[in-house]
PDB file of C-alpha atoms and ligand atoms in Angstrom:
ATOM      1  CA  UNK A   1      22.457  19.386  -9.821  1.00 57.00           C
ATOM      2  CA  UNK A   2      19.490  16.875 -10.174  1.00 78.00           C
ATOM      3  CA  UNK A   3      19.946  13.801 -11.937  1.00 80.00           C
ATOM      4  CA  UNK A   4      16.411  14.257 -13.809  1.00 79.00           C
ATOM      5  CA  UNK A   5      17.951  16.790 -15.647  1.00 79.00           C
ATOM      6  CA  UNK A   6      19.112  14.088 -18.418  1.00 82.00           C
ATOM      7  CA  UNK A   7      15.435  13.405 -19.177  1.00 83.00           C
ATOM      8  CA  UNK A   8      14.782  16.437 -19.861  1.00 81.00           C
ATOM      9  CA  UNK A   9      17.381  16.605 -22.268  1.00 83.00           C
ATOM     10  CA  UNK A  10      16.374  13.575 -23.786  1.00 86.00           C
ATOM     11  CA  UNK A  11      12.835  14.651 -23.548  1.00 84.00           C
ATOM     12  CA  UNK A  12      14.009  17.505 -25.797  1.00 83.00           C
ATOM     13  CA  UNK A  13      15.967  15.675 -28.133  1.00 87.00           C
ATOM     14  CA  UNK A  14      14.577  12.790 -31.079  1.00 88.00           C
ATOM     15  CA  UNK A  15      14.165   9.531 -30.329  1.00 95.00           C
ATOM     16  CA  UNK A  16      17.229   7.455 -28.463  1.00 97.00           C
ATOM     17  CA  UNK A  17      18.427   4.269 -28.693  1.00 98.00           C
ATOM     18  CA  UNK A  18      19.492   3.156 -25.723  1.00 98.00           C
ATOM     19  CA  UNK A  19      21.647   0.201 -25.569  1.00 98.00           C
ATOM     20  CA  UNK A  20      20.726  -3.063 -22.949  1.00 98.00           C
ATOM     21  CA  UNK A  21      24.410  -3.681 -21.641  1.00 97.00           C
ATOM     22  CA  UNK A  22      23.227  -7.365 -20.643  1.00 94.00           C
ATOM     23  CA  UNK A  23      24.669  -9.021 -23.871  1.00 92.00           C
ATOM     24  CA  UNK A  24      28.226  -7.227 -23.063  1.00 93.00           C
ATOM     25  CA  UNK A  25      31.105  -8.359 -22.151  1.00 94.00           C
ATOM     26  CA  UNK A  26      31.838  -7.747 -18.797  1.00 96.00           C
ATOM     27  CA  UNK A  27      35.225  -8.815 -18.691  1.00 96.00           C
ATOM     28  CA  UNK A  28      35.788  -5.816 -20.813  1.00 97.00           C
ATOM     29  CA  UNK A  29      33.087  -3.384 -19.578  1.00 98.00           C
ATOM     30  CA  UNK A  30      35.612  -0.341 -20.169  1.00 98.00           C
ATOM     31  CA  UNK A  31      36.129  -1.415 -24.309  1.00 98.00           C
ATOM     32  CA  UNK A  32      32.399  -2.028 -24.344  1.00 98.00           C
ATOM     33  CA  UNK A  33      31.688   1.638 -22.868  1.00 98.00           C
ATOM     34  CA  UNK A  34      33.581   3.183 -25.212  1.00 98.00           C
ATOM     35  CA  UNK A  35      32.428   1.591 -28.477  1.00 98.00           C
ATOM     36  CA  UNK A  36      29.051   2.615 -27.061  1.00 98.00           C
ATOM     37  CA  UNK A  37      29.711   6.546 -26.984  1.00 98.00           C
ATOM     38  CA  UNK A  38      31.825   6.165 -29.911  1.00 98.00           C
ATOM     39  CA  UNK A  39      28.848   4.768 -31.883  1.00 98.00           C
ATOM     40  CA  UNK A  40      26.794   8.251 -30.391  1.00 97.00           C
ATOM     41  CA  UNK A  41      24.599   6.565 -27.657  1.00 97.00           C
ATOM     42  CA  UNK A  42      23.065   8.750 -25.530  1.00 96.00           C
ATOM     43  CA  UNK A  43      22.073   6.816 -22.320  1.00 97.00           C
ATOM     44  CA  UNK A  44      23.580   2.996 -21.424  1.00 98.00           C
ATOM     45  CA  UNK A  45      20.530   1.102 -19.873  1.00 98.00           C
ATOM     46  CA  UNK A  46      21.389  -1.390 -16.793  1.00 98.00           C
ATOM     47  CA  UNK A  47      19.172  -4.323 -16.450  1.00 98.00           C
ATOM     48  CA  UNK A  48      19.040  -5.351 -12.664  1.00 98.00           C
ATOM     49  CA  UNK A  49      17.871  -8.898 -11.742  1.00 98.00           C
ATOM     50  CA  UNK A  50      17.378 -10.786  -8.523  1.00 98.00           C
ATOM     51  CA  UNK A  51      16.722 -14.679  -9.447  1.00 98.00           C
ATOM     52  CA  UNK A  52      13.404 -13.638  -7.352  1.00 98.00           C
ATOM     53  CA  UNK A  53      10.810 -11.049  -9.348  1.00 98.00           C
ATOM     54  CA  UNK A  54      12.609 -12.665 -12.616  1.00 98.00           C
ATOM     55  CA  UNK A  55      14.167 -16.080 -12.644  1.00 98.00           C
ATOM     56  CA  UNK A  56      17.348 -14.699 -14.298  1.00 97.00           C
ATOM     57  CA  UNK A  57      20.027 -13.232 -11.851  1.00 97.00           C
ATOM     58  CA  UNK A  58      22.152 -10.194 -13.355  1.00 97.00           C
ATOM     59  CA  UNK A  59      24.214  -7.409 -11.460  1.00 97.00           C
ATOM     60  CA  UNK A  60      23.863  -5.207  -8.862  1.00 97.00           C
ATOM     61  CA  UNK A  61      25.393  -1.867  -7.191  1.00 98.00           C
ATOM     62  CA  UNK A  62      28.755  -3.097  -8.335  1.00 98.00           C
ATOM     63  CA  UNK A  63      28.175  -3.129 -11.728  1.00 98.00           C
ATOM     64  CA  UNK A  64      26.120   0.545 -11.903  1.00 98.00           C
ATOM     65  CA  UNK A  65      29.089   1.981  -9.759  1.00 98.00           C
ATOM     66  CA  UNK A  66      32.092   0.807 -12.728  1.00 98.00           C
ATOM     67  CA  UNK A  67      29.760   2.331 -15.468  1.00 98.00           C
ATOM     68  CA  UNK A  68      29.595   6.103 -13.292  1.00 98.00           C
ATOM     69  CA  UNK A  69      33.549   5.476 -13.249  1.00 98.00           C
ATOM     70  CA  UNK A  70      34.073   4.937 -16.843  1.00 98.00           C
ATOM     71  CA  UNK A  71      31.500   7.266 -18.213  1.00 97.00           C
ATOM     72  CA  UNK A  72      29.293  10.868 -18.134  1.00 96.00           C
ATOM     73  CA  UNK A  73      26.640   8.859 -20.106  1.00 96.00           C
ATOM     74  CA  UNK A  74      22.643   9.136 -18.167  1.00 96.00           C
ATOM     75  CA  UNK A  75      22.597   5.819 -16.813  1.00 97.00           C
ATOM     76  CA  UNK A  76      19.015   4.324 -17.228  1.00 98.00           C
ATOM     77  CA  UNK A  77      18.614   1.417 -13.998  1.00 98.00           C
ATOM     78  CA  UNK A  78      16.041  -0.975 -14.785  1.00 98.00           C
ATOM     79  CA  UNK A  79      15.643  -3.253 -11.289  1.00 98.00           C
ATOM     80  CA  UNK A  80      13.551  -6.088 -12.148  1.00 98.00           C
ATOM     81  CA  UNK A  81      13.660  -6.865  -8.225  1.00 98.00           C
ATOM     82  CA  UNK A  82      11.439  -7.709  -5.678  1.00 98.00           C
ATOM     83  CA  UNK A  83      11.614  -5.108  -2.525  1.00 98.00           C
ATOM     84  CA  UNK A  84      12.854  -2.159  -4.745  1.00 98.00           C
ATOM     85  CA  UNK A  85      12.504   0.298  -2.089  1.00 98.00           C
ATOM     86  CA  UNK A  86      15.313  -1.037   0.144  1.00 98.00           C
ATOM     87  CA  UNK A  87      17.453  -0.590  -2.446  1.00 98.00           C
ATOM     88  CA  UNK A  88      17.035   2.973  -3.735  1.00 98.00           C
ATOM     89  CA  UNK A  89      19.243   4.841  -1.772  1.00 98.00           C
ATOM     90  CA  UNK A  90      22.268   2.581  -3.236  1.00 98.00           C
ATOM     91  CA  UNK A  91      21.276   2.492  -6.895  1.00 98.00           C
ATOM     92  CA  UNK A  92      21.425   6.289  -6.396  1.00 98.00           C
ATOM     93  CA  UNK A  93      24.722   6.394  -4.715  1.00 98.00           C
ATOM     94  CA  UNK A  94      25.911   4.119  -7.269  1.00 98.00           C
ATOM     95  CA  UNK A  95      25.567   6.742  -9.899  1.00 97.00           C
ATOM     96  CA  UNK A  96      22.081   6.047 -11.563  1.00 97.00           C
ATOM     97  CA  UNK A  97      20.476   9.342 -13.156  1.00 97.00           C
ATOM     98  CA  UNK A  98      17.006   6.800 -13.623  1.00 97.00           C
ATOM     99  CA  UNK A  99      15.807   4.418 -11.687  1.00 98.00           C
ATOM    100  CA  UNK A 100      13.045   1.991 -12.857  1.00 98.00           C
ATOM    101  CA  UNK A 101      10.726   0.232 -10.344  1.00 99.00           C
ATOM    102  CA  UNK A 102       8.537  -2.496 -12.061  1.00 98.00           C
ATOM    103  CA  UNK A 103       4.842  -1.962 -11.018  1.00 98.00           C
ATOM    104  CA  UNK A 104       4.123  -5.713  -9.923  1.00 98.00           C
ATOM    105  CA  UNK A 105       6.812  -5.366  -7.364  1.00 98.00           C
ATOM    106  CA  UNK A 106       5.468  -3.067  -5.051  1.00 98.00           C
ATOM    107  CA  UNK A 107       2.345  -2.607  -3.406  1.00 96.00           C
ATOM    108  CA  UNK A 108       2.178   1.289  -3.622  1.00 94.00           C
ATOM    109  CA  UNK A 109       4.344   2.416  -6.473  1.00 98.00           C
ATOM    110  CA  UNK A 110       3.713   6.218  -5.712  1.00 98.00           C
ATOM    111  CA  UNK A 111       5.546   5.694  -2.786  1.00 97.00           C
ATOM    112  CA  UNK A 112       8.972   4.255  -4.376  1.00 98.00           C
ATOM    113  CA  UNK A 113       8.185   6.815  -6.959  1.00 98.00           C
ATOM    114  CA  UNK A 114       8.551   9.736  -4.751  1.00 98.00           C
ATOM    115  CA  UNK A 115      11.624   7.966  -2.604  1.00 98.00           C
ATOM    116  CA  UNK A 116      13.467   7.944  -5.959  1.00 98.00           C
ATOM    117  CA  UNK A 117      12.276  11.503  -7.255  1.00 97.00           C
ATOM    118  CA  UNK A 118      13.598  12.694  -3.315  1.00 97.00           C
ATOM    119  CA  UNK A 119      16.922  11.826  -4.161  1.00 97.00           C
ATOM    120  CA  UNK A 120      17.342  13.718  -7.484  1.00 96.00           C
ATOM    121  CA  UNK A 121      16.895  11.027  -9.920  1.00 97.00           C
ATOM    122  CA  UNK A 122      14.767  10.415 -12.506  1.00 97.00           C
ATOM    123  CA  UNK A 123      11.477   7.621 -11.570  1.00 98.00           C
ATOM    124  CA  UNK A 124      10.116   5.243 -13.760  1.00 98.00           C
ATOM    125  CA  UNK A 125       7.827   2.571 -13.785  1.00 98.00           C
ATOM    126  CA  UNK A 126       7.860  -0.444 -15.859  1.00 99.00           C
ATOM    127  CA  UNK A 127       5.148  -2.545 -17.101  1.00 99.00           C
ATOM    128  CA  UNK A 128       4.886  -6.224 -18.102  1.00 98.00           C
ATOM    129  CA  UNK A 129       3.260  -7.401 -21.040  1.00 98.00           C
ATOM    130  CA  UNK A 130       0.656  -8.734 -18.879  1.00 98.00           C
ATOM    131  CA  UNK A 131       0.056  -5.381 -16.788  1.00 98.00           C
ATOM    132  CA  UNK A 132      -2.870  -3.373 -18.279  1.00 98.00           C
ATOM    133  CA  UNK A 133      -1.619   0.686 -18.068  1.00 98.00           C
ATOM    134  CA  UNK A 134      -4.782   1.045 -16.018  1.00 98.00           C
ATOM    135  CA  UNK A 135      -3.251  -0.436 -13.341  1.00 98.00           C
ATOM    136  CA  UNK A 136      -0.558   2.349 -13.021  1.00 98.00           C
ATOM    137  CA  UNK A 137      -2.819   5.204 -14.257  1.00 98.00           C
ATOM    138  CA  UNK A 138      -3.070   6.888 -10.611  1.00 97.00           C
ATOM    139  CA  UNK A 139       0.609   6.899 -10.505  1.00 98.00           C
ATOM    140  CA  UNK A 140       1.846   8.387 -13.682  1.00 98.00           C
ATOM    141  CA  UNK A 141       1.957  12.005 -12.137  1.00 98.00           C
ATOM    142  CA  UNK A 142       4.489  10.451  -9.970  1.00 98.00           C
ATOM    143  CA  UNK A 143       6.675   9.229 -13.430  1.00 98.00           C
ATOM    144  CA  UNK A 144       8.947  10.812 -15.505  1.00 97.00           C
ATOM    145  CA  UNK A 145       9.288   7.530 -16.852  1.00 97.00           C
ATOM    146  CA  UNK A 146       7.152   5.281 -18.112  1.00 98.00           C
ATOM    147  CA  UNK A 147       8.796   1.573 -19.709  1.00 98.00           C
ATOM    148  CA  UNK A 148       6.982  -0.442 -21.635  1.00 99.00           C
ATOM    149  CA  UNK A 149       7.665  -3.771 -21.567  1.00 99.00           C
ATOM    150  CA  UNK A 150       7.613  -5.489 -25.144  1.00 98.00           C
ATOM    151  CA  UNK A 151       8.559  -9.124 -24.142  1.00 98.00           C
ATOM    152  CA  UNK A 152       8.086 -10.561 -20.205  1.00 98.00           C
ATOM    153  CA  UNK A 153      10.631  -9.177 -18.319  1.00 98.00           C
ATOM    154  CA  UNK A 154      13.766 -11.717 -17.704  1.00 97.00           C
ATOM    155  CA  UNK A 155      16.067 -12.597 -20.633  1.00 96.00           C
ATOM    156  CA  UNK A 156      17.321 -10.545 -23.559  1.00 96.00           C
ATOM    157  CA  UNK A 157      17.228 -12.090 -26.979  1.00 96.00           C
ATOM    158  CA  UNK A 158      12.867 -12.795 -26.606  1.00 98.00           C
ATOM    159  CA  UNK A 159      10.255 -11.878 -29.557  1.00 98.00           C
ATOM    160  CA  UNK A 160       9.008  -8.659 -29.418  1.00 98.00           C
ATOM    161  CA  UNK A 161       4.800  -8.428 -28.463  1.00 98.00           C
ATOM    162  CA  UNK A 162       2.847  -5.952 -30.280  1.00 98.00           C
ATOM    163  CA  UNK A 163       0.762  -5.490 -27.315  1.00 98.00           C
ATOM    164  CA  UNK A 164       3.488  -2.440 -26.077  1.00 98.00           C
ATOM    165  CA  UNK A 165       2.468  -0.691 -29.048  1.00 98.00           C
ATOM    166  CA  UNK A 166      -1.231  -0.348 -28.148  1.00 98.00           C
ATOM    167  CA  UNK A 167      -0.055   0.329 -24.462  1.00 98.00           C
ATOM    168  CA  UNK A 168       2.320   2.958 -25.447  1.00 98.00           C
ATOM    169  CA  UNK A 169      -0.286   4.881 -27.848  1.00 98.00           C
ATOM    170  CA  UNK A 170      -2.361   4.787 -24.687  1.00 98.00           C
ATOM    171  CA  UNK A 171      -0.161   6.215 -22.534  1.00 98.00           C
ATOM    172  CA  UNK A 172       0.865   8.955 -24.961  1.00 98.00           C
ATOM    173  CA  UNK A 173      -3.061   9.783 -24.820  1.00 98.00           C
ATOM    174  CA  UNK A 174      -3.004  10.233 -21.024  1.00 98.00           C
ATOM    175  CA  UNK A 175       0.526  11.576 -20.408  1.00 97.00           C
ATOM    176  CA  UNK A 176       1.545  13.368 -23.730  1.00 95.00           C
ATOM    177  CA  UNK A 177       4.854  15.181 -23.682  1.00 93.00           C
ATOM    178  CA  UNK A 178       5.167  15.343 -19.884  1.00 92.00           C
ATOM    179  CA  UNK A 179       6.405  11.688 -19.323  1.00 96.00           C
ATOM    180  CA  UNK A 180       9.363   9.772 -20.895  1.00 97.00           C
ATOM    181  CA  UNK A 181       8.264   6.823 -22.914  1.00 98.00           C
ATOM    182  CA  UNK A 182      10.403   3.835 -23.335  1.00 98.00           C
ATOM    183  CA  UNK A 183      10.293   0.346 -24.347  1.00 98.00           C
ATOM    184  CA  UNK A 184      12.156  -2.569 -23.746  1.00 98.00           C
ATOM    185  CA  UNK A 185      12.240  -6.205 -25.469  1.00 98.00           C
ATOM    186  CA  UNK A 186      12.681  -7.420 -28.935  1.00 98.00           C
ATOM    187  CA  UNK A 187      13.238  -4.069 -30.512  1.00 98.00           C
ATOM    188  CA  UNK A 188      15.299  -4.745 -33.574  1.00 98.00           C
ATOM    189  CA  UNK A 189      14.978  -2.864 -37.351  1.00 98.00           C
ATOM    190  CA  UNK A 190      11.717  -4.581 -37.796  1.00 98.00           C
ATOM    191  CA  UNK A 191       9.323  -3.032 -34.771  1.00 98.00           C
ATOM    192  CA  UNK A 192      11.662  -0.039 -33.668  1.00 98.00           C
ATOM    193  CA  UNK A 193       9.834   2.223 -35.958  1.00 98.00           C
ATOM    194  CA  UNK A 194       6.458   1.502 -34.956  1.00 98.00           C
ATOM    195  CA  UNK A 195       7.588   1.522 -31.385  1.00 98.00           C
ATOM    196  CA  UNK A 196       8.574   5.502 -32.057  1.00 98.00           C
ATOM    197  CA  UNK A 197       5.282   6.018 -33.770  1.00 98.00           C
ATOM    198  CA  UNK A 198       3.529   4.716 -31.086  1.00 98.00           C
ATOM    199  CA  UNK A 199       5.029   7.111 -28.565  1.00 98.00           C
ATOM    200  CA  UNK A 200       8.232   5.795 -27.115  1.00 98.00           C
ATOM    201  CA  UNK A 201      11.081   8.192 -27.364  1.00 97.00           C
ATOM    202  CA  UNK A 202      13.452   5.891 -25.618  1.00 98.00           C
ATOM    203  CA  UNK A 203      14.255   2.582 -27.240  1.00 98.00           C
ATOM    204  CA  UNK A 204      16.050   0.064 -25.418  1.00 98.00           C
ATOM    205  CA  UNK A 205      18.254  -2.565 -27.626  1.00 98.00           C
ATOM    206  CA  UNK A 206      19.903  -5.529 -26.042  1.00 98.00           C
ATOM    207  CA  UNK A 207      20.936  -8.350 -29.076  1.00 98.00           C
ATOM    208  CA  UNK A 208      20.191  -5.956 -32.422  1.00 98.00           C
ATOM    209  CA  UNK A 209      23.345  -4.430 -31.165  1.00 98.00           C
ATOM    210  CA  UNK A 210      25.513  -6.726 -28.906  1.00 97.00           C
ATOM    211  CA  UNK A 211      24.952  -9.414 -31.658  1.00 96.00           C
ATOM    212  CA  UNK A 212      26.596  -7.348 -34.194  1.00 97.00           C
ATOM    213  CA  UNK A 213      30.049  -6.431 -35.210  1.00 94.00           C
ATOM    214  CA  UNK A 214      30.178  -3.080 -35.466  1.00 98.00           C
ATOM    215  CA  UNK A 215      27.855  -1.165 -32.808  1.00 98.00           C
ATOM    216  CA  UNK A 216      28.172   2.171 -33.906  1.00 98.00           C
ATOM    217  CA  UNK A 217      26.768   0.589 -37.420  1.00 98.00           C
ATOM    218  CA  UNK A 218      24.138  -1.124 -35.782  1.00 98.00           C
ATOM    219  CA  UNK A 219      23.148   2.345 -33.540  1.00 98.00           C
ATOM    220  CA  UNK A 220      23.303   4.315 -36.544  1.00 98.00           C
ATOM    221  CA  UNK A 221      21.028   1.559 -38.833  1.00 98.00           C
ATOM    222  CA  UNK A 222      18.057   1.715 -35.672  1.00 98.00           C
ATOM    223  CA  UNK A 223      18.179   5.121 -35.018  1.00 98.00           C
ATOM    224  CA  UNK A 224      17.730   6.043 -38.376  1.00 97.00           C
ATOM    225  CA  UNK A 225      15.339   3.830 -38.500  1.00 97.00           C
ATOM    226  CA  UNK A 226      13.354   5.282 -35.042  1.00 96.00           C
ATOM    227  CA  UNK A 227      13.304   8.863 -36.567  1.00 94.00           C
ATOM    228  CA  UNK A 228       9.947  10.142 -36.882  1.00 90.00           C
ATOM    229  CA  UNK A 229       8.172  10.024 -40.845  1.00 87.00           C
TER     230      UNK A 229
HETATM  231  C1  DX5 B 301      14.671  -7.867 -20.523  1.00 67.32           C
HETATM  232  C2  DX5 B 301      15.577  -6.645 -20.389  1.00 67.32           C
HETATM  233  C3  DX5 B 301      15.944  -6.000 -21.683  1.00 67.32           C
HETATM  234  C4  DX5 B 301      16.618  -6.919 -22.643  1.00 67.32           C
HETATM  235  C5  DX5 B 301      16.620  -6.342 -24.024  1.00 67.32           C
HETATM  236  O1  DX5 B 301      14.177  -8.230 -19.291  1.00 67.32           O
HETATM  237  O2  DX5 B 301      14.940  -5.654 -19.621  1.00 67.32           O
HETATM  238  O3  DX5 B 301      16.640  -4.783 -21.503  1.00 67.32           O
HETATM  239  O4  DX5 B 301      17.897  -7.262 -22.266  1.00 67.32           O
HETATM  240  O5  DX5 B 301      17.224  -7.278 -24.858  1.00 67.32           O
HETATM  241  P1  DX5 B 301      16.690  -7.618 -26.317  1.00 67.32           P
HETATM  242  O6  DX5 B 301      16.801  -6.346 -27.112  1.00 67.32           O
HETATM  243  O7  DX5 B 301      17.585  -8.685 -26.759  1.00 67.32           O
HETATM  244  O8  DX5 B 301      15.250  -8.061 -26.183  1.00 67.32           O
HETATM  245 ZN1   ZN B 302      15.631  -3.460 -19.433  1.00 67.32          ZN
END
């Protein structure tokens, strides 16, 4: 069956917290899996870095591939890599159900759009804080995805920029229901609200949960907190 069918589910569903894994522990990836359903996530989001398009260097194939092992959680790929395309076919194979191409990466996103979309997954295109949602307009009927960046992509742990929210209330005028809005970067319980009334339904955390104790207190404080007025 098709990958995309977790966004529709999660189209369907109220807004999701969706927690960064870069702030786990790795050396313990299975124990951090687990606290992660047990706290009631509903997607684990994979940031992918190549020391190139972002200075940082992360994880690859490897990484994705032990998370489809230990879990039936949607994984949510985020490659912050230059040359996405060449590496589509893997990330899917690896077990992704999304895969995220970041617009300044690629000449012609439609084209990496559709590669992903061929294989059954689910496409998305990121956004910098720098990248006006102009720029991706002609592509978005190539998206079920859209992430808005809320900090420059790179490193976890970076203050949140309200331009995202103006971006995201934008795109919710041009795409409304029919494309997944997420964003990513500084979202803690101070901006995750206004991030869901701005549009996004998914809300990706990276150090307002891997910084705390308990995670399934932490998921439960922000998603309480994302839920509509
Ligand atoms: C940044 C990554 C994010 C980041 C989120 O490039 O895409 O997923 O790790 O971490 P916080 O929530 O700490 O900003
Ligand atoms: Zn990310």
């Amino acid at each position: 069956m098709s990958r995309r069918r977790h966004l529709v589910e999660l189209r369907q569903a109220p807004p999701a917290v969706l927690p960064s894994l870069l702030l786990c522990d790795f050396g313990n990836l299975e124990h951090e899996v687990r606290k992660l359903e047990e706290a009631g996530v509903r997607a684990l989001h994979l940031d992918v870095m190549d020391g190139r398009f972002v200075p940082n260097l992360t994880y690859g194939m490897p990484i994705v591939e032990a998370c489809r092992r230990l879990t039936d959680l949607p994984l949510d790929v985020h490659l912050m890599i230059e040359q996405p395309q060449q590496y589509i076919k893997q990330f899917h194979d690896a077990g992704a159900d999304v895969i995220t191409i970041h617009a300044e990466a690629v000449d012609a996103p439609g084209e990496v759009l559709s590669q992903i979309r061929e294989l059954g997954c689910g496409a998305g295109l990121a956004i910098n804080p720098d990248t006006p949602v102009e720029s991706i307009e002609d592509s978005l009927s190539l998206c079920d995805l859209v992430l808005v960046m809320s900090v420059q992509a790179g490193f976890g742990g970076q203050r949140f920029q309200s331009i995202a929210l103006d971006k995201l209330r934008r795109l919710k005028q041009l795409v409304g229901d029919e494309v997944l809005l997420e964003v990513d970067g500084g979202i803690n319980s101070e901006t995750i609200h206004d991030c869901q009334a701005a549009g996004a339904q998914l809300l990706v955390v990276g150090s307002a949960i891997f910084r705390e104790t308990s995670y399934r207190e932490a998921v439960r404080k922000l998603t309480d907190l994302a839920l509509p007025d």
